Each structure stands twice: as structure tokens, then as C-alpha cells.
XYZ file of C-alpha atoms in Angstrom:
358
model
C 195.742 388.383 -6.030
C 195.713 384.704 -6.804
C 192.375 383.790 -5.950
C 188.945 385.437 -6.779
C 188.493 388.485 -4.798
C 184.739 387.133 -3.370
C 186.580 383.764 -2.483
C 189.327 385.321 -0.617
C 187.108 387.858 1.529
C 184.688 384.693 2.633
C 187.893 382.902 3.666
C 189.682 385.855 5.233
C 186.527 387.279 7.051
C 186.397 384.429 9.548
C 190.079 384.777 10.850
C 189.365 388.564 11.006
C 185.959 388.046 12.936
C 187.811 385.048 15.005
C 190.409 387.795 16.273
C 188.127 390.707 17.025
C 186.169 388.055 19.713
C 188.833 388.743 21.768
C 187.729 392.267 22.445
C 184.897 393.417 24.358
C 181.546 393.595 22.791
C 178.413 396.307 23.177
C 178.900 399.156 25.386
C 181.884 397.836 27.235
C 183.885 398.504 24.164
C 186.293 401.625 24.330
C 186.166 404.322 21.334
C 189.760 402.691 20.477
C 188.517 399.363 20.391
C 185.282 399.933 18.256
C 187.612 401.738 15.853
C 190.159 399.103 15.551
C 187.395 396.433 15.098
C 186.161 398.379 12.229
C 189.519 398.921 10.782
C 190.093 395.314 10.689
C 186.594 394.303 8.841
C 187.065 397.281 6.447
C 190.382 396.175 5.968
C 189.580 392.614 4.365
C 186.702 394.144 2.704
C 188.481 396.680 0.873
C 191.895 394.953 0.481
C 190.424 391.944 -1.356
C 188.776 393.984 -4.636
C 192.514 396.062 -4.491
C 194.444 393.095 -4.752
C 192.223 391.405 -7.275
C 192.716 394.340 -9.569
C 196.584 393.421 -9.713
C 196.170 389.817 -11.698
C 193.789 388.271 -14.319
C 192.540 385.492 -11.952
C 191.683 388.060 -8.782
C 188.482 389.465 -10.015
C 185.856 388.342 -13.191
C 186.104 391.604 -14.144
C 189.527 391.426 -15.553
C 188.691 388.095 -17.117
C 185.697 389.833 -18.945
C 188.135 392.401 -20.348
C 190.417 390.106 -21.387
C 188.050 388.217 -23.188
C 186.258 391.174 -24.799
C 189.614 392.551 -26.135
C 190.312 388.742 -27.706
C 186.827 388.976 -29.299
C 186.996 392.427 -30.889
C 190.657 392.613 -31.665
C 191.320 388.893 -32.538
C 194.686 390.190 -34.578
C 195.792 391.926 -31.994
C 198.071 390.810 -29.042
C 196.604 389.168 -26.488
C 196.508 390.484 -22.699
C 198.930 387.902 -20.975
C 198.872 387.132 -17.120
C 202.537 388.621 -17.044
C 201.526 391.896 -19.090
C 198.586 392.617 -17.026
C 200.242 392.368 -13.816
C 203.126 394.219 -15.278
C 200.561 397.178 -15.363
C 198.108 396.276 -12.733
C 200.344 395.694 -9.787
C 202.085 398.544 -9.416
C 198.568 400.234 -9.812
C 197.080 397.763 -6.800
C 199.982 398.723 -4.634
C 199.536 402.662 -5.020
C 195.842 401.996 -4.316
C 196.503 399.792 -1.098
C 198.813 402.131 0.297
C 196.606 405.010 0.178
C 194.149 402.792 1.481
C 196.300 401.845 4.608
C 197.171 405.504 5.015
C 193.033 406.664 5.316
C 192.405 403.600 7.338
C 195.168 404.090 9.791
C 194.419 407.886 10.050
C 190.531 407.481 10.508
C 190.235 404.616 12.713
C 193.812 403.740 14.147
C 194.691 407.104 15.795
C 197.912 407.400 17.823
C 197.717 406.480 21.133
C 195.503 403.751 20.694
C 198.072 401.047 21.325
C 198.011 400.491 24.809
C 194.378 400.190 24.518
C 194.739 397.337 22.409
C 197.860 395.568 23.679
C 195.813 393.418 26.139
C 193.717 392.054 23.359
C 196.474 391.284 20.831
C 198.718 389.096 23.037
C 201.583 387.830 20.473
C 202.208 384.771 22.748
C 198.561 383.621 22.789
C 198.365 383.974 19.178
C 201.571 382.090 18.589
C 200.309 379.363 20.846
C 197.412 378.924 18.740
C 199.597 378.939 15.587
C 201.482 375.929 17.353
C 198.678 374.025 18.247
C 197.405 373.526 14.527
C 200.642 371.399 14.002
C 202.882 370.692 11.185
C 201.570 370.926 7.270
C 199.889 367.889 6.428
C 200.735 365.919 3.354
C 197.799 367.240 1.294
C 198.446 370.864 2.548
C 202.062 370.508 1.135
C 200.828 369.220 -2.352
C 198.120 371.548 -2.874
C 200.611 374.587 -2.122
C 203.229 373.023 -4.369
C 200.484 372.809 -7.139
C 199.606 375.961 -6.609
C 203.291 377.555 -6.602
C 204.233 375.677 -9.907
C 200.814 377.127 -11.323
C 201.681 380.742 -10.606
C 205.257 380.003 -11.928
C 204.016 379.007 -15.229
C 201.696 381.673 -15.438
C 204.395 384.478 -14.825
C 206.958 382.599 -17.218
C 204.817 381.918 -20.243
C 205.519 385.353 -21.853
C 208.555 387.092 -20.227
C 209.749 389.737 -22.521
C 210.079 390.245 -26.454
C 213.696 389.362 -26.169
C 213.752 386.304 -23.508
C 210.627 384.394 -24.467
C 208.785 382.253 -22.207
C 207.855 378.484 -22.235
C 204.962 379.474 -24.339
C 207.209 379.874 -27.425
C 207.626 375.864 -27.414
C 203.976 375.672 -28.034
C 203.888 378.663 -31.074
C 201.190 380.409 -29.071
C 198.749 377.322 -28.781
C 199.182 376.630 -24.894
C 197.486 379.765 -22.438
C 197.123 380.563 -19.144
C 194.036 378.313 -19.373
C 195.714 375.459 -20.607
C 198.196 375.722 -17.383
C 195.319 375.772 -15.094
C 193.414 372.979 -16.633
C 196.692 371.071 -16.634
C 197.325 371.822 -12.680
C 193.680 371.049 -11.876
C 193.885 367.628 -13.166
C 196.803 366.950 -11.060
C 194.714 367.553 -7.912
C 192.535 364.539 -9.154
C 195.763 362.245 -9.366
C 197.808 363.188 -6.119
C 196.698 361.294 -3.539
C 195.809 363.030 -0.160
C 197.289 360.143 2.317
C 194.236 360.639 4.542
C 192.203 357.932 3.419
C 193.176 354.940 1.102
C 192.394 355.847 -2.432
C 191.221 359.231 -1.854
C 192.825 362.385 -4.273
C 193.291 365.787 -3.176
C 190.195 366.801 -5.252
C 187.149 364.649 -6.368
C 184.067 365.219 -8.532
C 181.885 365.406 -5.362
C 184.122 368.023 -3.949
C 184.226 369.589 -7.545
C 180.565 369.650 -7.645
C 180.486 372.362 -5.001
C 182.485 375.012 -6.618
C 181.039 377.973 -7.983
C 180.216 376.958 -11.122
C 177.988 379.759 -11.910
C 180.711 382.154 -12.150
C 181.608 380.605 -15.567
C 178.199 380.696 -16.758
C 178.260 384.442 -15.894
C 181.370 385.281 -17.415
C 180.268 383.739 -20.785
C 176.879 385.265 -20.445
C 178.822 388.491 -20.270
C 180.497 387.775 -23.561
C 177.375 386.866 -25.310
C 175.718 390.160 -24.037
C 178.423 392.326 -25.103
C 178.397 390.663 -28.539
C 174.917 391.358 -28.672
C 175.065 394.886 -27.577
C 177.891 395.590 -30.425
C 176.108 393.854 -33.191
C 172.591 395.097 -32.818
C 173.961 398.852 -32.760
C 172.860 399.376 -29.272
C 176.635 400.245 -28.521
C 176.398 402.795 -31.003
C 173.207 404.448 -29.312
C 174.578 404.592 -25.755
C 177.808 405.933 -27.191
C 175.984 408.730 -28.342
C 174.396 409.193 -24.958
C 177.834 409.506 -23.643
C 179.333 411.727 -26.376
C 180.595 414.001 -23.592
C 183.510 412.200 -23.221
C 184.792 412.630 -27.371
C 184.676 416.440 -25.905
C 186.933 415.698 -22.744
C 190.618 416.887 -23.093
C 192.395 414.173 -23.491
C 194.199 413.769 -20.145
C 190.572 413.930 -18.531
C 188.995 411.166 -20.635
C 190.622 408.362 -18.571
C 189.583 409.599 -15.310
C 185.996 410.626 -16.569
C 185.301 406.972 -18.057
C 186.625 405.414 -14.511
C 184.363 407.828 -12.358
C 181.365 406.989 -14.885
C 181.986 403.459 -14.486
C 182.412 403.523 -11.085
C 179.257 405.298 -10.305
C 177.039 402.923 -12.847
C 178.266 399.895 -10.479
C 177.420 401.508 -7.163
C 174.145 402.846 -8.520
C 172.609 400.458 -11.018
C 174.465 397.203 -11.516
C 177.209 394.821 -10.299
C 180.822 395.522 -11.383
C 180.610 392.311 -13.975
C 177.446 393.727 -15.676
C 178.670 397.378 -15.860
C 181.945 396.156 -17.535
C 179.938 393.758 -20.048
C 177.834 397.156 -20.808
C 180.252 399.595 -20.935
C 183.442 398.151 -22.847
C 181.648 397.964 -25.966
C 180.661 401.628 -25.661
C 184.090 402.432 -24.722
C 185.371 400.851 -27.770
C 183.163 402.942 -30.106
C 184.338 405.885 -28.254
C 187.774 405.151 -28.437
C 187.542 404.649 -32.359
C 185.870 408.090 -32.873
C 188.474 409.720 -30.792
C 191.461 407.800 -32.743
C 192.558 406.517 -29.459
C 193.748 403.112 -28.642
C 190.754 400.984 -27.251
C 192.721 400.118 -24.011
C 193.091 403.548 -23.164
C 189.142 403.484 -22.452
C 188.811 399.959 -21.857
C 191.282 399.389 -19.106
C 189.835 402.559 -16.968
C 186.204 401.366 -17.639
C 187.013 397.929 -16.310
C 188.838 399.030 -13.188
C 186.793 401.720 -12.680
C 183.584 399.043 -12.229
C 185.739 397.315 -9.408
C 185.802 400.997 -7.404
C 182.658 400.071 -5.701
C 183.686 401.056 -2.212
C 180.537 403.036 -1.104
C 177.354 400.645 -0.627
C 177.203 397.145 0.571
C 175.179 395.947 -2.197
C 177.938 397.362 -4.839
C 179.781 394.027 -4.769
C 180.049 390.619 -3.180
C 182.747 391.480 -0.883
C 181.247 394.560 0.097
C 178.192 392.262 1.345
C 180.867 389.967 3.121
C 182.160 392.692 5.390
C 178.883 394.592 6.006
C 177.321 391.147 7.131
C 179.715 391.225 10.268
C 177.641 393.477 11.768
C 180.978 395.407 12.800
C 180.541 398.214 10.129
C 177.737 400.386 9.002
C 177.214 402.302 5.438
C 178.552 405.775 7.022
C 181.771 403.920 7.809
C 182.054 402.271 4.188
C 181.499 406.013 2.720
C 184.325 407.224 5.357
C 186.654 405.045 3.780
C 185.298 404.538 0.459
C 184.689 407.862 -1.015
C 188.542 409.149 -0.496
C 189.677 405.782 -1.531
C 187.645 405.903 -4.643
C 189.089 409.608 -5.568
C 192.653 408.602 -4.969
C 192.290 405.498 -7.053
C 191.079 407.279 -9.902
C 193.885 409.718 -9.567
C 196.301 406.885 -9.741
C 194.701 405.460 -12.980
C 194.520 408.763 -14.583
C 198.346 408.730 -13.752
C 199.179 405.703 -14.777
C 197.385 405.179 -17.893
C 199.149 407.945 -20.107
C 202.230 406.615 -18.579
C 202.861 403.049 -17.635
C 199.648 401.806 -19.364
C 201.123 403.353 -22.711
C 204.112 401.474 -22.384
C 202.768 398.302 -21.318
C 199.988 398.010 -24.057
C 200.548 400.027 -26.908
C 203.729 401.831 -27.242
C 206.075 398.642 -27.562
């Protein structure tokens, strides 16, 4: 939720594979053990994008959506961290529940517990945790800064009747302001490991994936070009079948179209950059609130559950060697259908309440 989904997948996958090293390899692995290994890897692979949907910082697609909304509709209320989470967190929880049920039914059948218990000794796991020792000062400080960051994100705007701390600055301080302030603290607070060394320095900072920022900025520029060049009108005409769809069928149709483009043609960031300006044109033609189409389009681009190349988090799971494409399709197809159904249910109900019928 709070970290980018790809970074979370990269961080958690070694933990998952480390646990699975306790299990037999090759032909000596039983069917129950093999299915459990796949379930663990699939769990990390798909849980990260599902969790990333729930917050603005969880995925680049959400940031692209917010940036385009602000660019195309500067006079409208911005999509804040709190507003997005109020809608997207229930959505992500529903999708995650479906994912858990599907994963358990297909890869953790009843009666597999005895075959797995020998390799999942709680006592051994507890001893390994104790061997790590207490948290160091640097770890405590990073956790504290991170907790303050989350608190400030969540309290900038609370409700219309209960303004958050953002009201003190007349709207001049945003989520990005808080992020920069907390990041600056990391360059000030010492880590108490070596004299004069801080929690963060420029040598470590240079290793961060700065290309993501350039990617997002390039996406905004391309989207603006698509709109001003007239390409959005041409592409909107190509998708004019959406205008003839019944009102309640528009959101699932948009979500499915965006998802298929991501699976077959482009990455989720590129799909969002291309599709959002088109959906704005279609929403204007249909006299709908733009977010009624923009949000399903952006979320649909994140439902890339079928192929390993559809999104980087899928690549991280697929590269472990524990899962194959049939495994991803077996889980991904029902998960995609269920996710589209959830979005179709929430957009005209919770989405309407959160974003436009205030």
C-alpha cells in the first residue's frame, strides 16, 4: 500500500523463496508441496498490485491518473490521498478476498496441512526471528519517519466539516510537500552506526530508480500531446462502441478494454497514458462525470494478471521458476473477472459518493 508495488514485490520475493527453500526440490516434492510453493509465489506476485491499487503511492498508474485529472480539470477538487483511499481501499480488500479464496481453492486443498507442517515449523521460524536481534536505532528512526509520513498523508484533508492540517496552508501544501519534508529528515537524522553518517546520503540516493519520475513526466507530456494533436478524438471514434453501451455496462467495458491493452500491447503506465485522454473525450460525449470512466480505465490497466510480461511484478514472480504461464492464467483469469465485477459494483455506488455526488 505505502510502497510502489514493484519495489514491494522485489523486497518480499526473497522472503517467500527463503521460506520455500525448506521444501524438497524436483521430483521429490509431493503434489501438495508443489502447489503450496506455487501459491506462495502467486500470493506475493498478485498481492502487491492489488495492494498498490489502494493508495496513490502504491503504483505509478494512480499517480498518472491524479496528474491527468489535475492537468485536464485544474478547477476541480484534486484527488487527495485520503479521497482515493476511501474508495480504493474497500475495492482492494474485496479483490484481495476473492484472490485469497481462488488461491486456496486451487492450490491449497483441504487435507494438505500434514504434508506441509513438517516444513513450516513455527519454533524454527521464531528462532530465526530472534536471531535477528532487537531493532537498531536506524531502523527505529526510519519506521518513525515513515509512520509520520503516513499520518500526515491521511490527515491533510479529513472531511468537509473537519478540515485537516492542510487548511492551515490554504491548500498550498500537498502530499508531495509532506513527502519531500520527510525525505529531507532522512538526510539529517544520524544512523548511529558510524560517526557523521546519516540515514540517507547522496551516494545511496543516486541508486534510487529516478527513471520512474522521468517515466511519469513523459507520460503526462504524451497525454497532453494526444489531446492537443487531436489524436484523442480519432481514438475516441475508434472506441465509440462504448457510447452505445448501457450506462451500467460502460465502466466494466472500459475496465476490460484497458486491461486487455495492458496484457497484449503495452505496459500499464503506457496504457493509462494513452487511454485516459480518450476516456475523457468519451465521457464528455456521453455527458458523464469524467472519473466515471477514468478510474475504471486506470484500474483496468492494473489488472494485468495473465502474462508475465504484462507488468514488472509479474516478471519478479515468474523469474523465480516456481510458476509457469498456465499457473498465472489459472489464477489470473477468475481474478480479472472478479476484479472487473467489483469495480462495476463500486463505481456507480461508492465511487459516485466519494468523487462527484458530494
